[in-house]
Short mmCIF file of C-alpha atoms and ligand atoms in Angstrom, two decimals:
data_model
loop_
_atom_site.label_atom_id
_atom_site.label_comp_id
_atom_site.label_asym_id
_atom_site.label_seq_id
_atom_site.Cartn_x
_atom_site.Cartn_y
_atom_site.Cartn_z
CA UNK A 1 108.37 112.91 107.42
CA UNK A 2 105.34 111.69 106.40
CA UNK A 3 105.67 109.13 103.11
CA UNK A 4 105.16 111.20 99.72
CA UNK A 5 101.69 109.64 98.34
CA UNK A 6 103.64 108.57 95.20
CA UNK A 7 101.41 106.04 93.43
CA UNK A 8 98.37 106.12 96.22
CA UNK A 9 95.35 106.64 93.76
CA UNK A 10 93.55 104.29 95.25
CA UNK A 11 96.09 101.22 95.22
CA UNK A 12 96.94 99.85 92.24
CA UNK A 13 95.17 101.80 89.93
CA UNK A 14 96.78 104.68 87.78
CA UNK A 15 93.76 106.43 86.52
CA UNK A 16 92.09 109.22 88.30
CA UNK A 17 88.29 109.44 88.96
CA UNK A 18 86.44 111.23 86.45
CA UNK A 19 85.96 113.91 89.57
CA UNK A 20 89.89 114.29 90.55
CA UNK A 21 90.70 114.64 86.97
CA UNK A 22 88.33 117.54 86.22
CA UNK A 23 88.98 119.73 89.39
CA UNK A 24 92.89 118.59 89.60
CA UNK A 25 93.46 119.44 85.22
CA UNK A 26 90.74 121.91 85.07
CA UNK A 27 89.57 123.09 88.43
CA UNK A 28 86.01 122.44 87.87
CA UNK A 29 84.09 121.76 90.96
CA UNK A 30 81.22 118.91 91.29
CA UNK A 31 77.62 120.09 90.53
CA UNK A 32 77.23 119.14 94.07
CA UNK A 33 79.66 121.71 95.25
CA UNK A 34 77.81 124.62 97.68
CA UNK A 35 80.30 127.27 97.84
CA UNK A 36 80.07 130.78 97.48
CA UNK A 37 82.11 132.75 94.77
CA UNK A 38 85.02 134.56 97.56
CA UNK A 39 85.26 130.54 98.60
CA UNK A 40 85.48 129.35 95.31
CA UNK A 41 88.69 132.24 94.86
CA UNK A 42 90.36 130.60 98.14
CA UNK A 43 89.61 127.00 96.63
CA UNK A 44 91.36 128.23 93.36
CA UNK A 45 94.31 130.05 95.67
CA UNK A 46 94.95 126.96 97.74
CA UNK A 47 95.36 124.64 94.94
CA UNK A 48 97.69 126.90 93.04
CA UNK A 49 99.37 126.54 95.46
CA UNK A 50 99.25 122.76 96.08
CA UNK A 51 100.18 122.90 92.24
CA UNK A 52 103.00 124.47 92.40
CA UNK A 53 104.57 122.94 95.73
CA UNK A 54 103.54 119.51 93.97
CA UNK A 55 105.79 120.48 90.94
CA UNK A 56 108.80 121.78 93.41
CA UNK A 57 108.88 118.25 95.19
CA UNK A 58 109.09 116.80 91.19
CA UNK A 59 105.99 114.46 91.93
CA UNK A 60 104.88 113.06 88.45
CA UNK A 61 102.16 114.10 86.84
CA UNK A 62 99.25 112.36 87.77
CA UNK A 63 99.95 113.48 91.85
CA UNK A 64 100.24 116.93 90.57
CA UNK A 65 96.87 116.67 89.37
CA UNK A 66 95.49 115.13 93.35
CA UNK A 67 97.63 117.44 94.55
CA UNK A 68 95.64 120.30 92.89
CA UNK A 69 92.75 118.74 93.07
CA UNK A 70 92.49 117.98 97.08
CA UNK A 71 93.38 122.17 97.07
CA UNK A 72 90.02 122.56 94.97
CA UNK A 73 87.79 120.47 96.50
CA UNK A 74 88.42 120.67 100.36
CA UNK A 75 85.69 123.33 101.27
CA UNK A 76 83.56 122.41 98.36
CA UNK A 77 80.79 121.58 100.58
CA UNK A 78 81.64 124.79 102.68
CA UNK A 79 78.93 126.85 102.50
CA UNK A 80 76.42 124.07 102.98
CA UNK A 81 74.62 124.34 106.73
CA UNK A 82 76.32 122.06 109.19
CA UNK A 83 72.86 120.40 109.69
CA UNK A 84 72.50 118.89 106.44
CA UNK A 85 75.72 117.77 106.49
CA UNK A 86 76.38 116.23 109.63
CA UNK A 87 74.02 113.27 108.68
CA UNK A 88 76.60 112.05 105.86
CA UNK A 89 79.40 111.31 108.06
CA UNK A 90 76.91 109.92 111.36
CA UNK A 91 78.49 106.96 110.87
CA UNK A 92 82.09 108.47 111.68
CA UNK A 93 81.95 110.03 115.25
CA UNK A 94 81.17 113.23 116.49
CA UNK A 95 82.47 116.17 114.16
CA UNK A 96 82.01 119.61 115.84
CA UNK A 97 79.58 122.13 113.03
CA UNK A 98 82.67 124.05 111.95
CA UNK A 99 84.93 121.36 110.84
CA UNK A 100 82.27 119.19 109.30
CA UNK A 101 82.88 119.98 106.11
CA UNK A 102 85.81 117.99 105.32
CA UNK A 103 84.85 114.50 106.72
CA UNK A 104 81.34 115.52 104.65
CA UNK A 105 83.48 116.62 101.21
CA UNK A 106 85.03 113.40 101.90
CA UNK A 107 81.62 111.19 102.42
CA UNK A 108 79.97 112.31 99.02
CA UNK A 109 83.10 112.34 97.04
CA UNK A 110 83.60 108.36 98.34
CA UNK A 111 79.81 107.63 97.48
CA UNK A 112 80.84 109.18 94.09
CA UNK A 113 83.28 106.28 93.69
CA UNK A 114 86.76 108.21 94.50
CA UNK A 115 88.82 105.33 96.45
CA UNK A 116 91.98 107.82 96.72
CA UNK A 117 92.13 107.30 100.76
CA UNK A 118 95.20 109.28 101.14
CA UNK A 119 93.35 112.49 99.34
CA UNK A 120 90.10 111.37 101.27
CA UNK A 121 91.63 111.30 103.78
CA UNK A 122 93.10 115.11 102.91
CA UNK A 123 90.10 116.50 102.72
CA UNK A 124 88.76 115.08 105.76
CA UNK A 125 90.88 116.49 108.08
CA UNK A 126 92.01 119.59 106.30
CA UNK A 127 91.11 121.98 109.66
CA UNK A 128 91.85 119.62 112.35
CA UNK A 129 94.69 117.70 111.22
CA UNK A 130 95.40 113.89 112.07
CA UNK A 131 98.59 112.13 112.45
CA UNK A 132 98.00 109.80 109.48
CA UNK A 133 98.10 112.26 107.23
CA UNK A 134 100.24 112.03 104.37
CA UNK A 135 102.40 115.08 102.58
CA UNK A 136 99.66 115.68 100.12
CA UNK A 137 97.71 115.84 103.17
CA UNK A 138 100.17 117.95 105.70
CA UNK A 139 100.64 120.14 102.55
CA UNK A 140 97.29 120.60 102.55
CA UNK A 141 96.98 121.98 105.92
CA UNK A 142 99.13 124.32 105.47
CA UNK A 143 98.20 125.58 101.74
CA UNK A 144 94.72 126.22 103.27
CA UNK A 145 96.37 128.55 106.15
CA UNK A 146 99.00 130.59 104.31
CA UNK A 147 97.37 130.84 101.07
CA UNK A 148 97.36 134.58 99.93
CA UNK A 149 94.36 135.54 100.07
CA UNK A 150 94.04 135.60 104.12
CA UNK A 151 94.75 138.96 105.14
CA UNK A 152 96.11 138.52 108.80
CA UNK A 153 99.31 138.40 109.39
CA UNK A 154 100.11 138.38 105.92
CA UNK A 155 104.01 139.02 106.20
CA UNK A 156 103.96 136.30 108.51
CA UNK A 157 102.05 133.82 105.79
CA UNK A 158 104.22 135.10 103.18
CA UNK A 159 107.35 133.95 104.92
CA UNK A 160 106.59 130.79 106.05
CA UNK A 161 105.16 130.45 101.75
CA UNK A 162 108.35 130.86 100.66
CA UNK A 163 109.53 128.24 102.53
CA UNK A 164 107.69 126.02 101.23
CA UNK A 165 107.94 123.47 100.30
CA UNK A 166 111.50 122.79 101.53
CA UNK A 167 110.80 124.15 105.02
CA UNK A 168 107.43 121.47 104.95
CA UNK A 169 107.97 120.04 108.65
CA UNK A 170 109.36 123.97 109.72
CA UNK A 171 105.90 125.48 108.47
CA UNK A 172 103.68 122.38 109.98
CA UNK A 173 105.11 122.88 113.42
CA UNK A 174 104.44 126.73 112.99
CA UNK A 175 100.85 126.72 111.51
CA UNK A 176 99.58 123.90 113.68
CA UNK A 177 101.11 125.95 116.87
CA UNK A 178 98.93 129.16 115.74
CA UNK A 179 95.97 126.89 115.12
CA UNK A 180 95.56 125.18 118.26
CA UNK A 181 96.69 128.63 120.12
CA UNK A 182 93.97 130.35 118.42
CA UNK A 183 91.47 127.15 119.74
CA UNK A 184 93.14 127.35 123.30
CA UNK A 185 92.82 131.58 123.44
CA UNK A 186 88.97 131.29 122.81
CA UNK A 187 88.35 128.40 125.39
CA UNK A 188 87.69 125.75 122.65
CA UNK A 189 88.26 122.17 122.94
CA UNK A 190 90.78 120.43 121.08
CA UNK A 191 90.06 117.78 118.81
CA UNK A 192 91.46 114.40 119.89
CA UNK A 193 93.12 113.65 116.20
CA UNK A 194 93.81 117.56 116.42
CA UNK A 195 95.85 116.35 119.57
CA UNK A 196 97.42 113.34 118.29
CA UNK A 197 98.75 115.29 115.10
CA UNK A 198 100.66 117.47 117.32
CA UNK A 199 102.23 114.59 119.33
CA UNK A 200 103.12 113.64 115.13
CA UNK A 201 104.79 116.62 114.41
CA UNK A 202 106.58 116.65 117.75
CA UNK A 203 108.10 113.52 116.83
CA UNK A 204 110.25 115.08 113.96
CA UNK A 205 111.49 118.40 115.95
FE1 FE2 B 1 87.71 124.39 105.19
FE1 FE2 B 2 89.82 126.34 103.10
#
């Protein structure tokens, strides 16, 4: 299992960035967020799941706020035009348009002074997965896919949700397999970091 991310708020500082505190404690989006009403509701449901799981894991208050903030903020730029987001990540390799909102949001948060690398990585890779995600990052990958507002395969998703956070690794295998299968069925490329993420998950089986 990956590290829990305990105390990893930016190496050494117990203080939370005001944007992270506002998101995780008050459910507030940054003023630069570009997302419609339905997407805000999705983000709020993901944040609620993240908060639930963090509490069930017995994480300290600071980490519970971080987990909720990651949930609320992960899609903060989802409704922006990809062409407007690509310049934000032009130094970080190639990001296909459907996934660029994650790294773009992380880049925007970094520009605002957020230094919590585990949280930035979680947001950047919430769609693709990444072998270096910590427990929070993997939980975000799961919460985004398992939140109760998603209608397709609702029973299957509910079953996986009920097993969380205890059956984290099992859920990760099932969700990653479903997401990768969906790419394959549509004959879409599998991002390299997703292939590496799958290999990391396989090591735990
Ligand atoms: Fe997303
Ligand atoms: Fe999402």
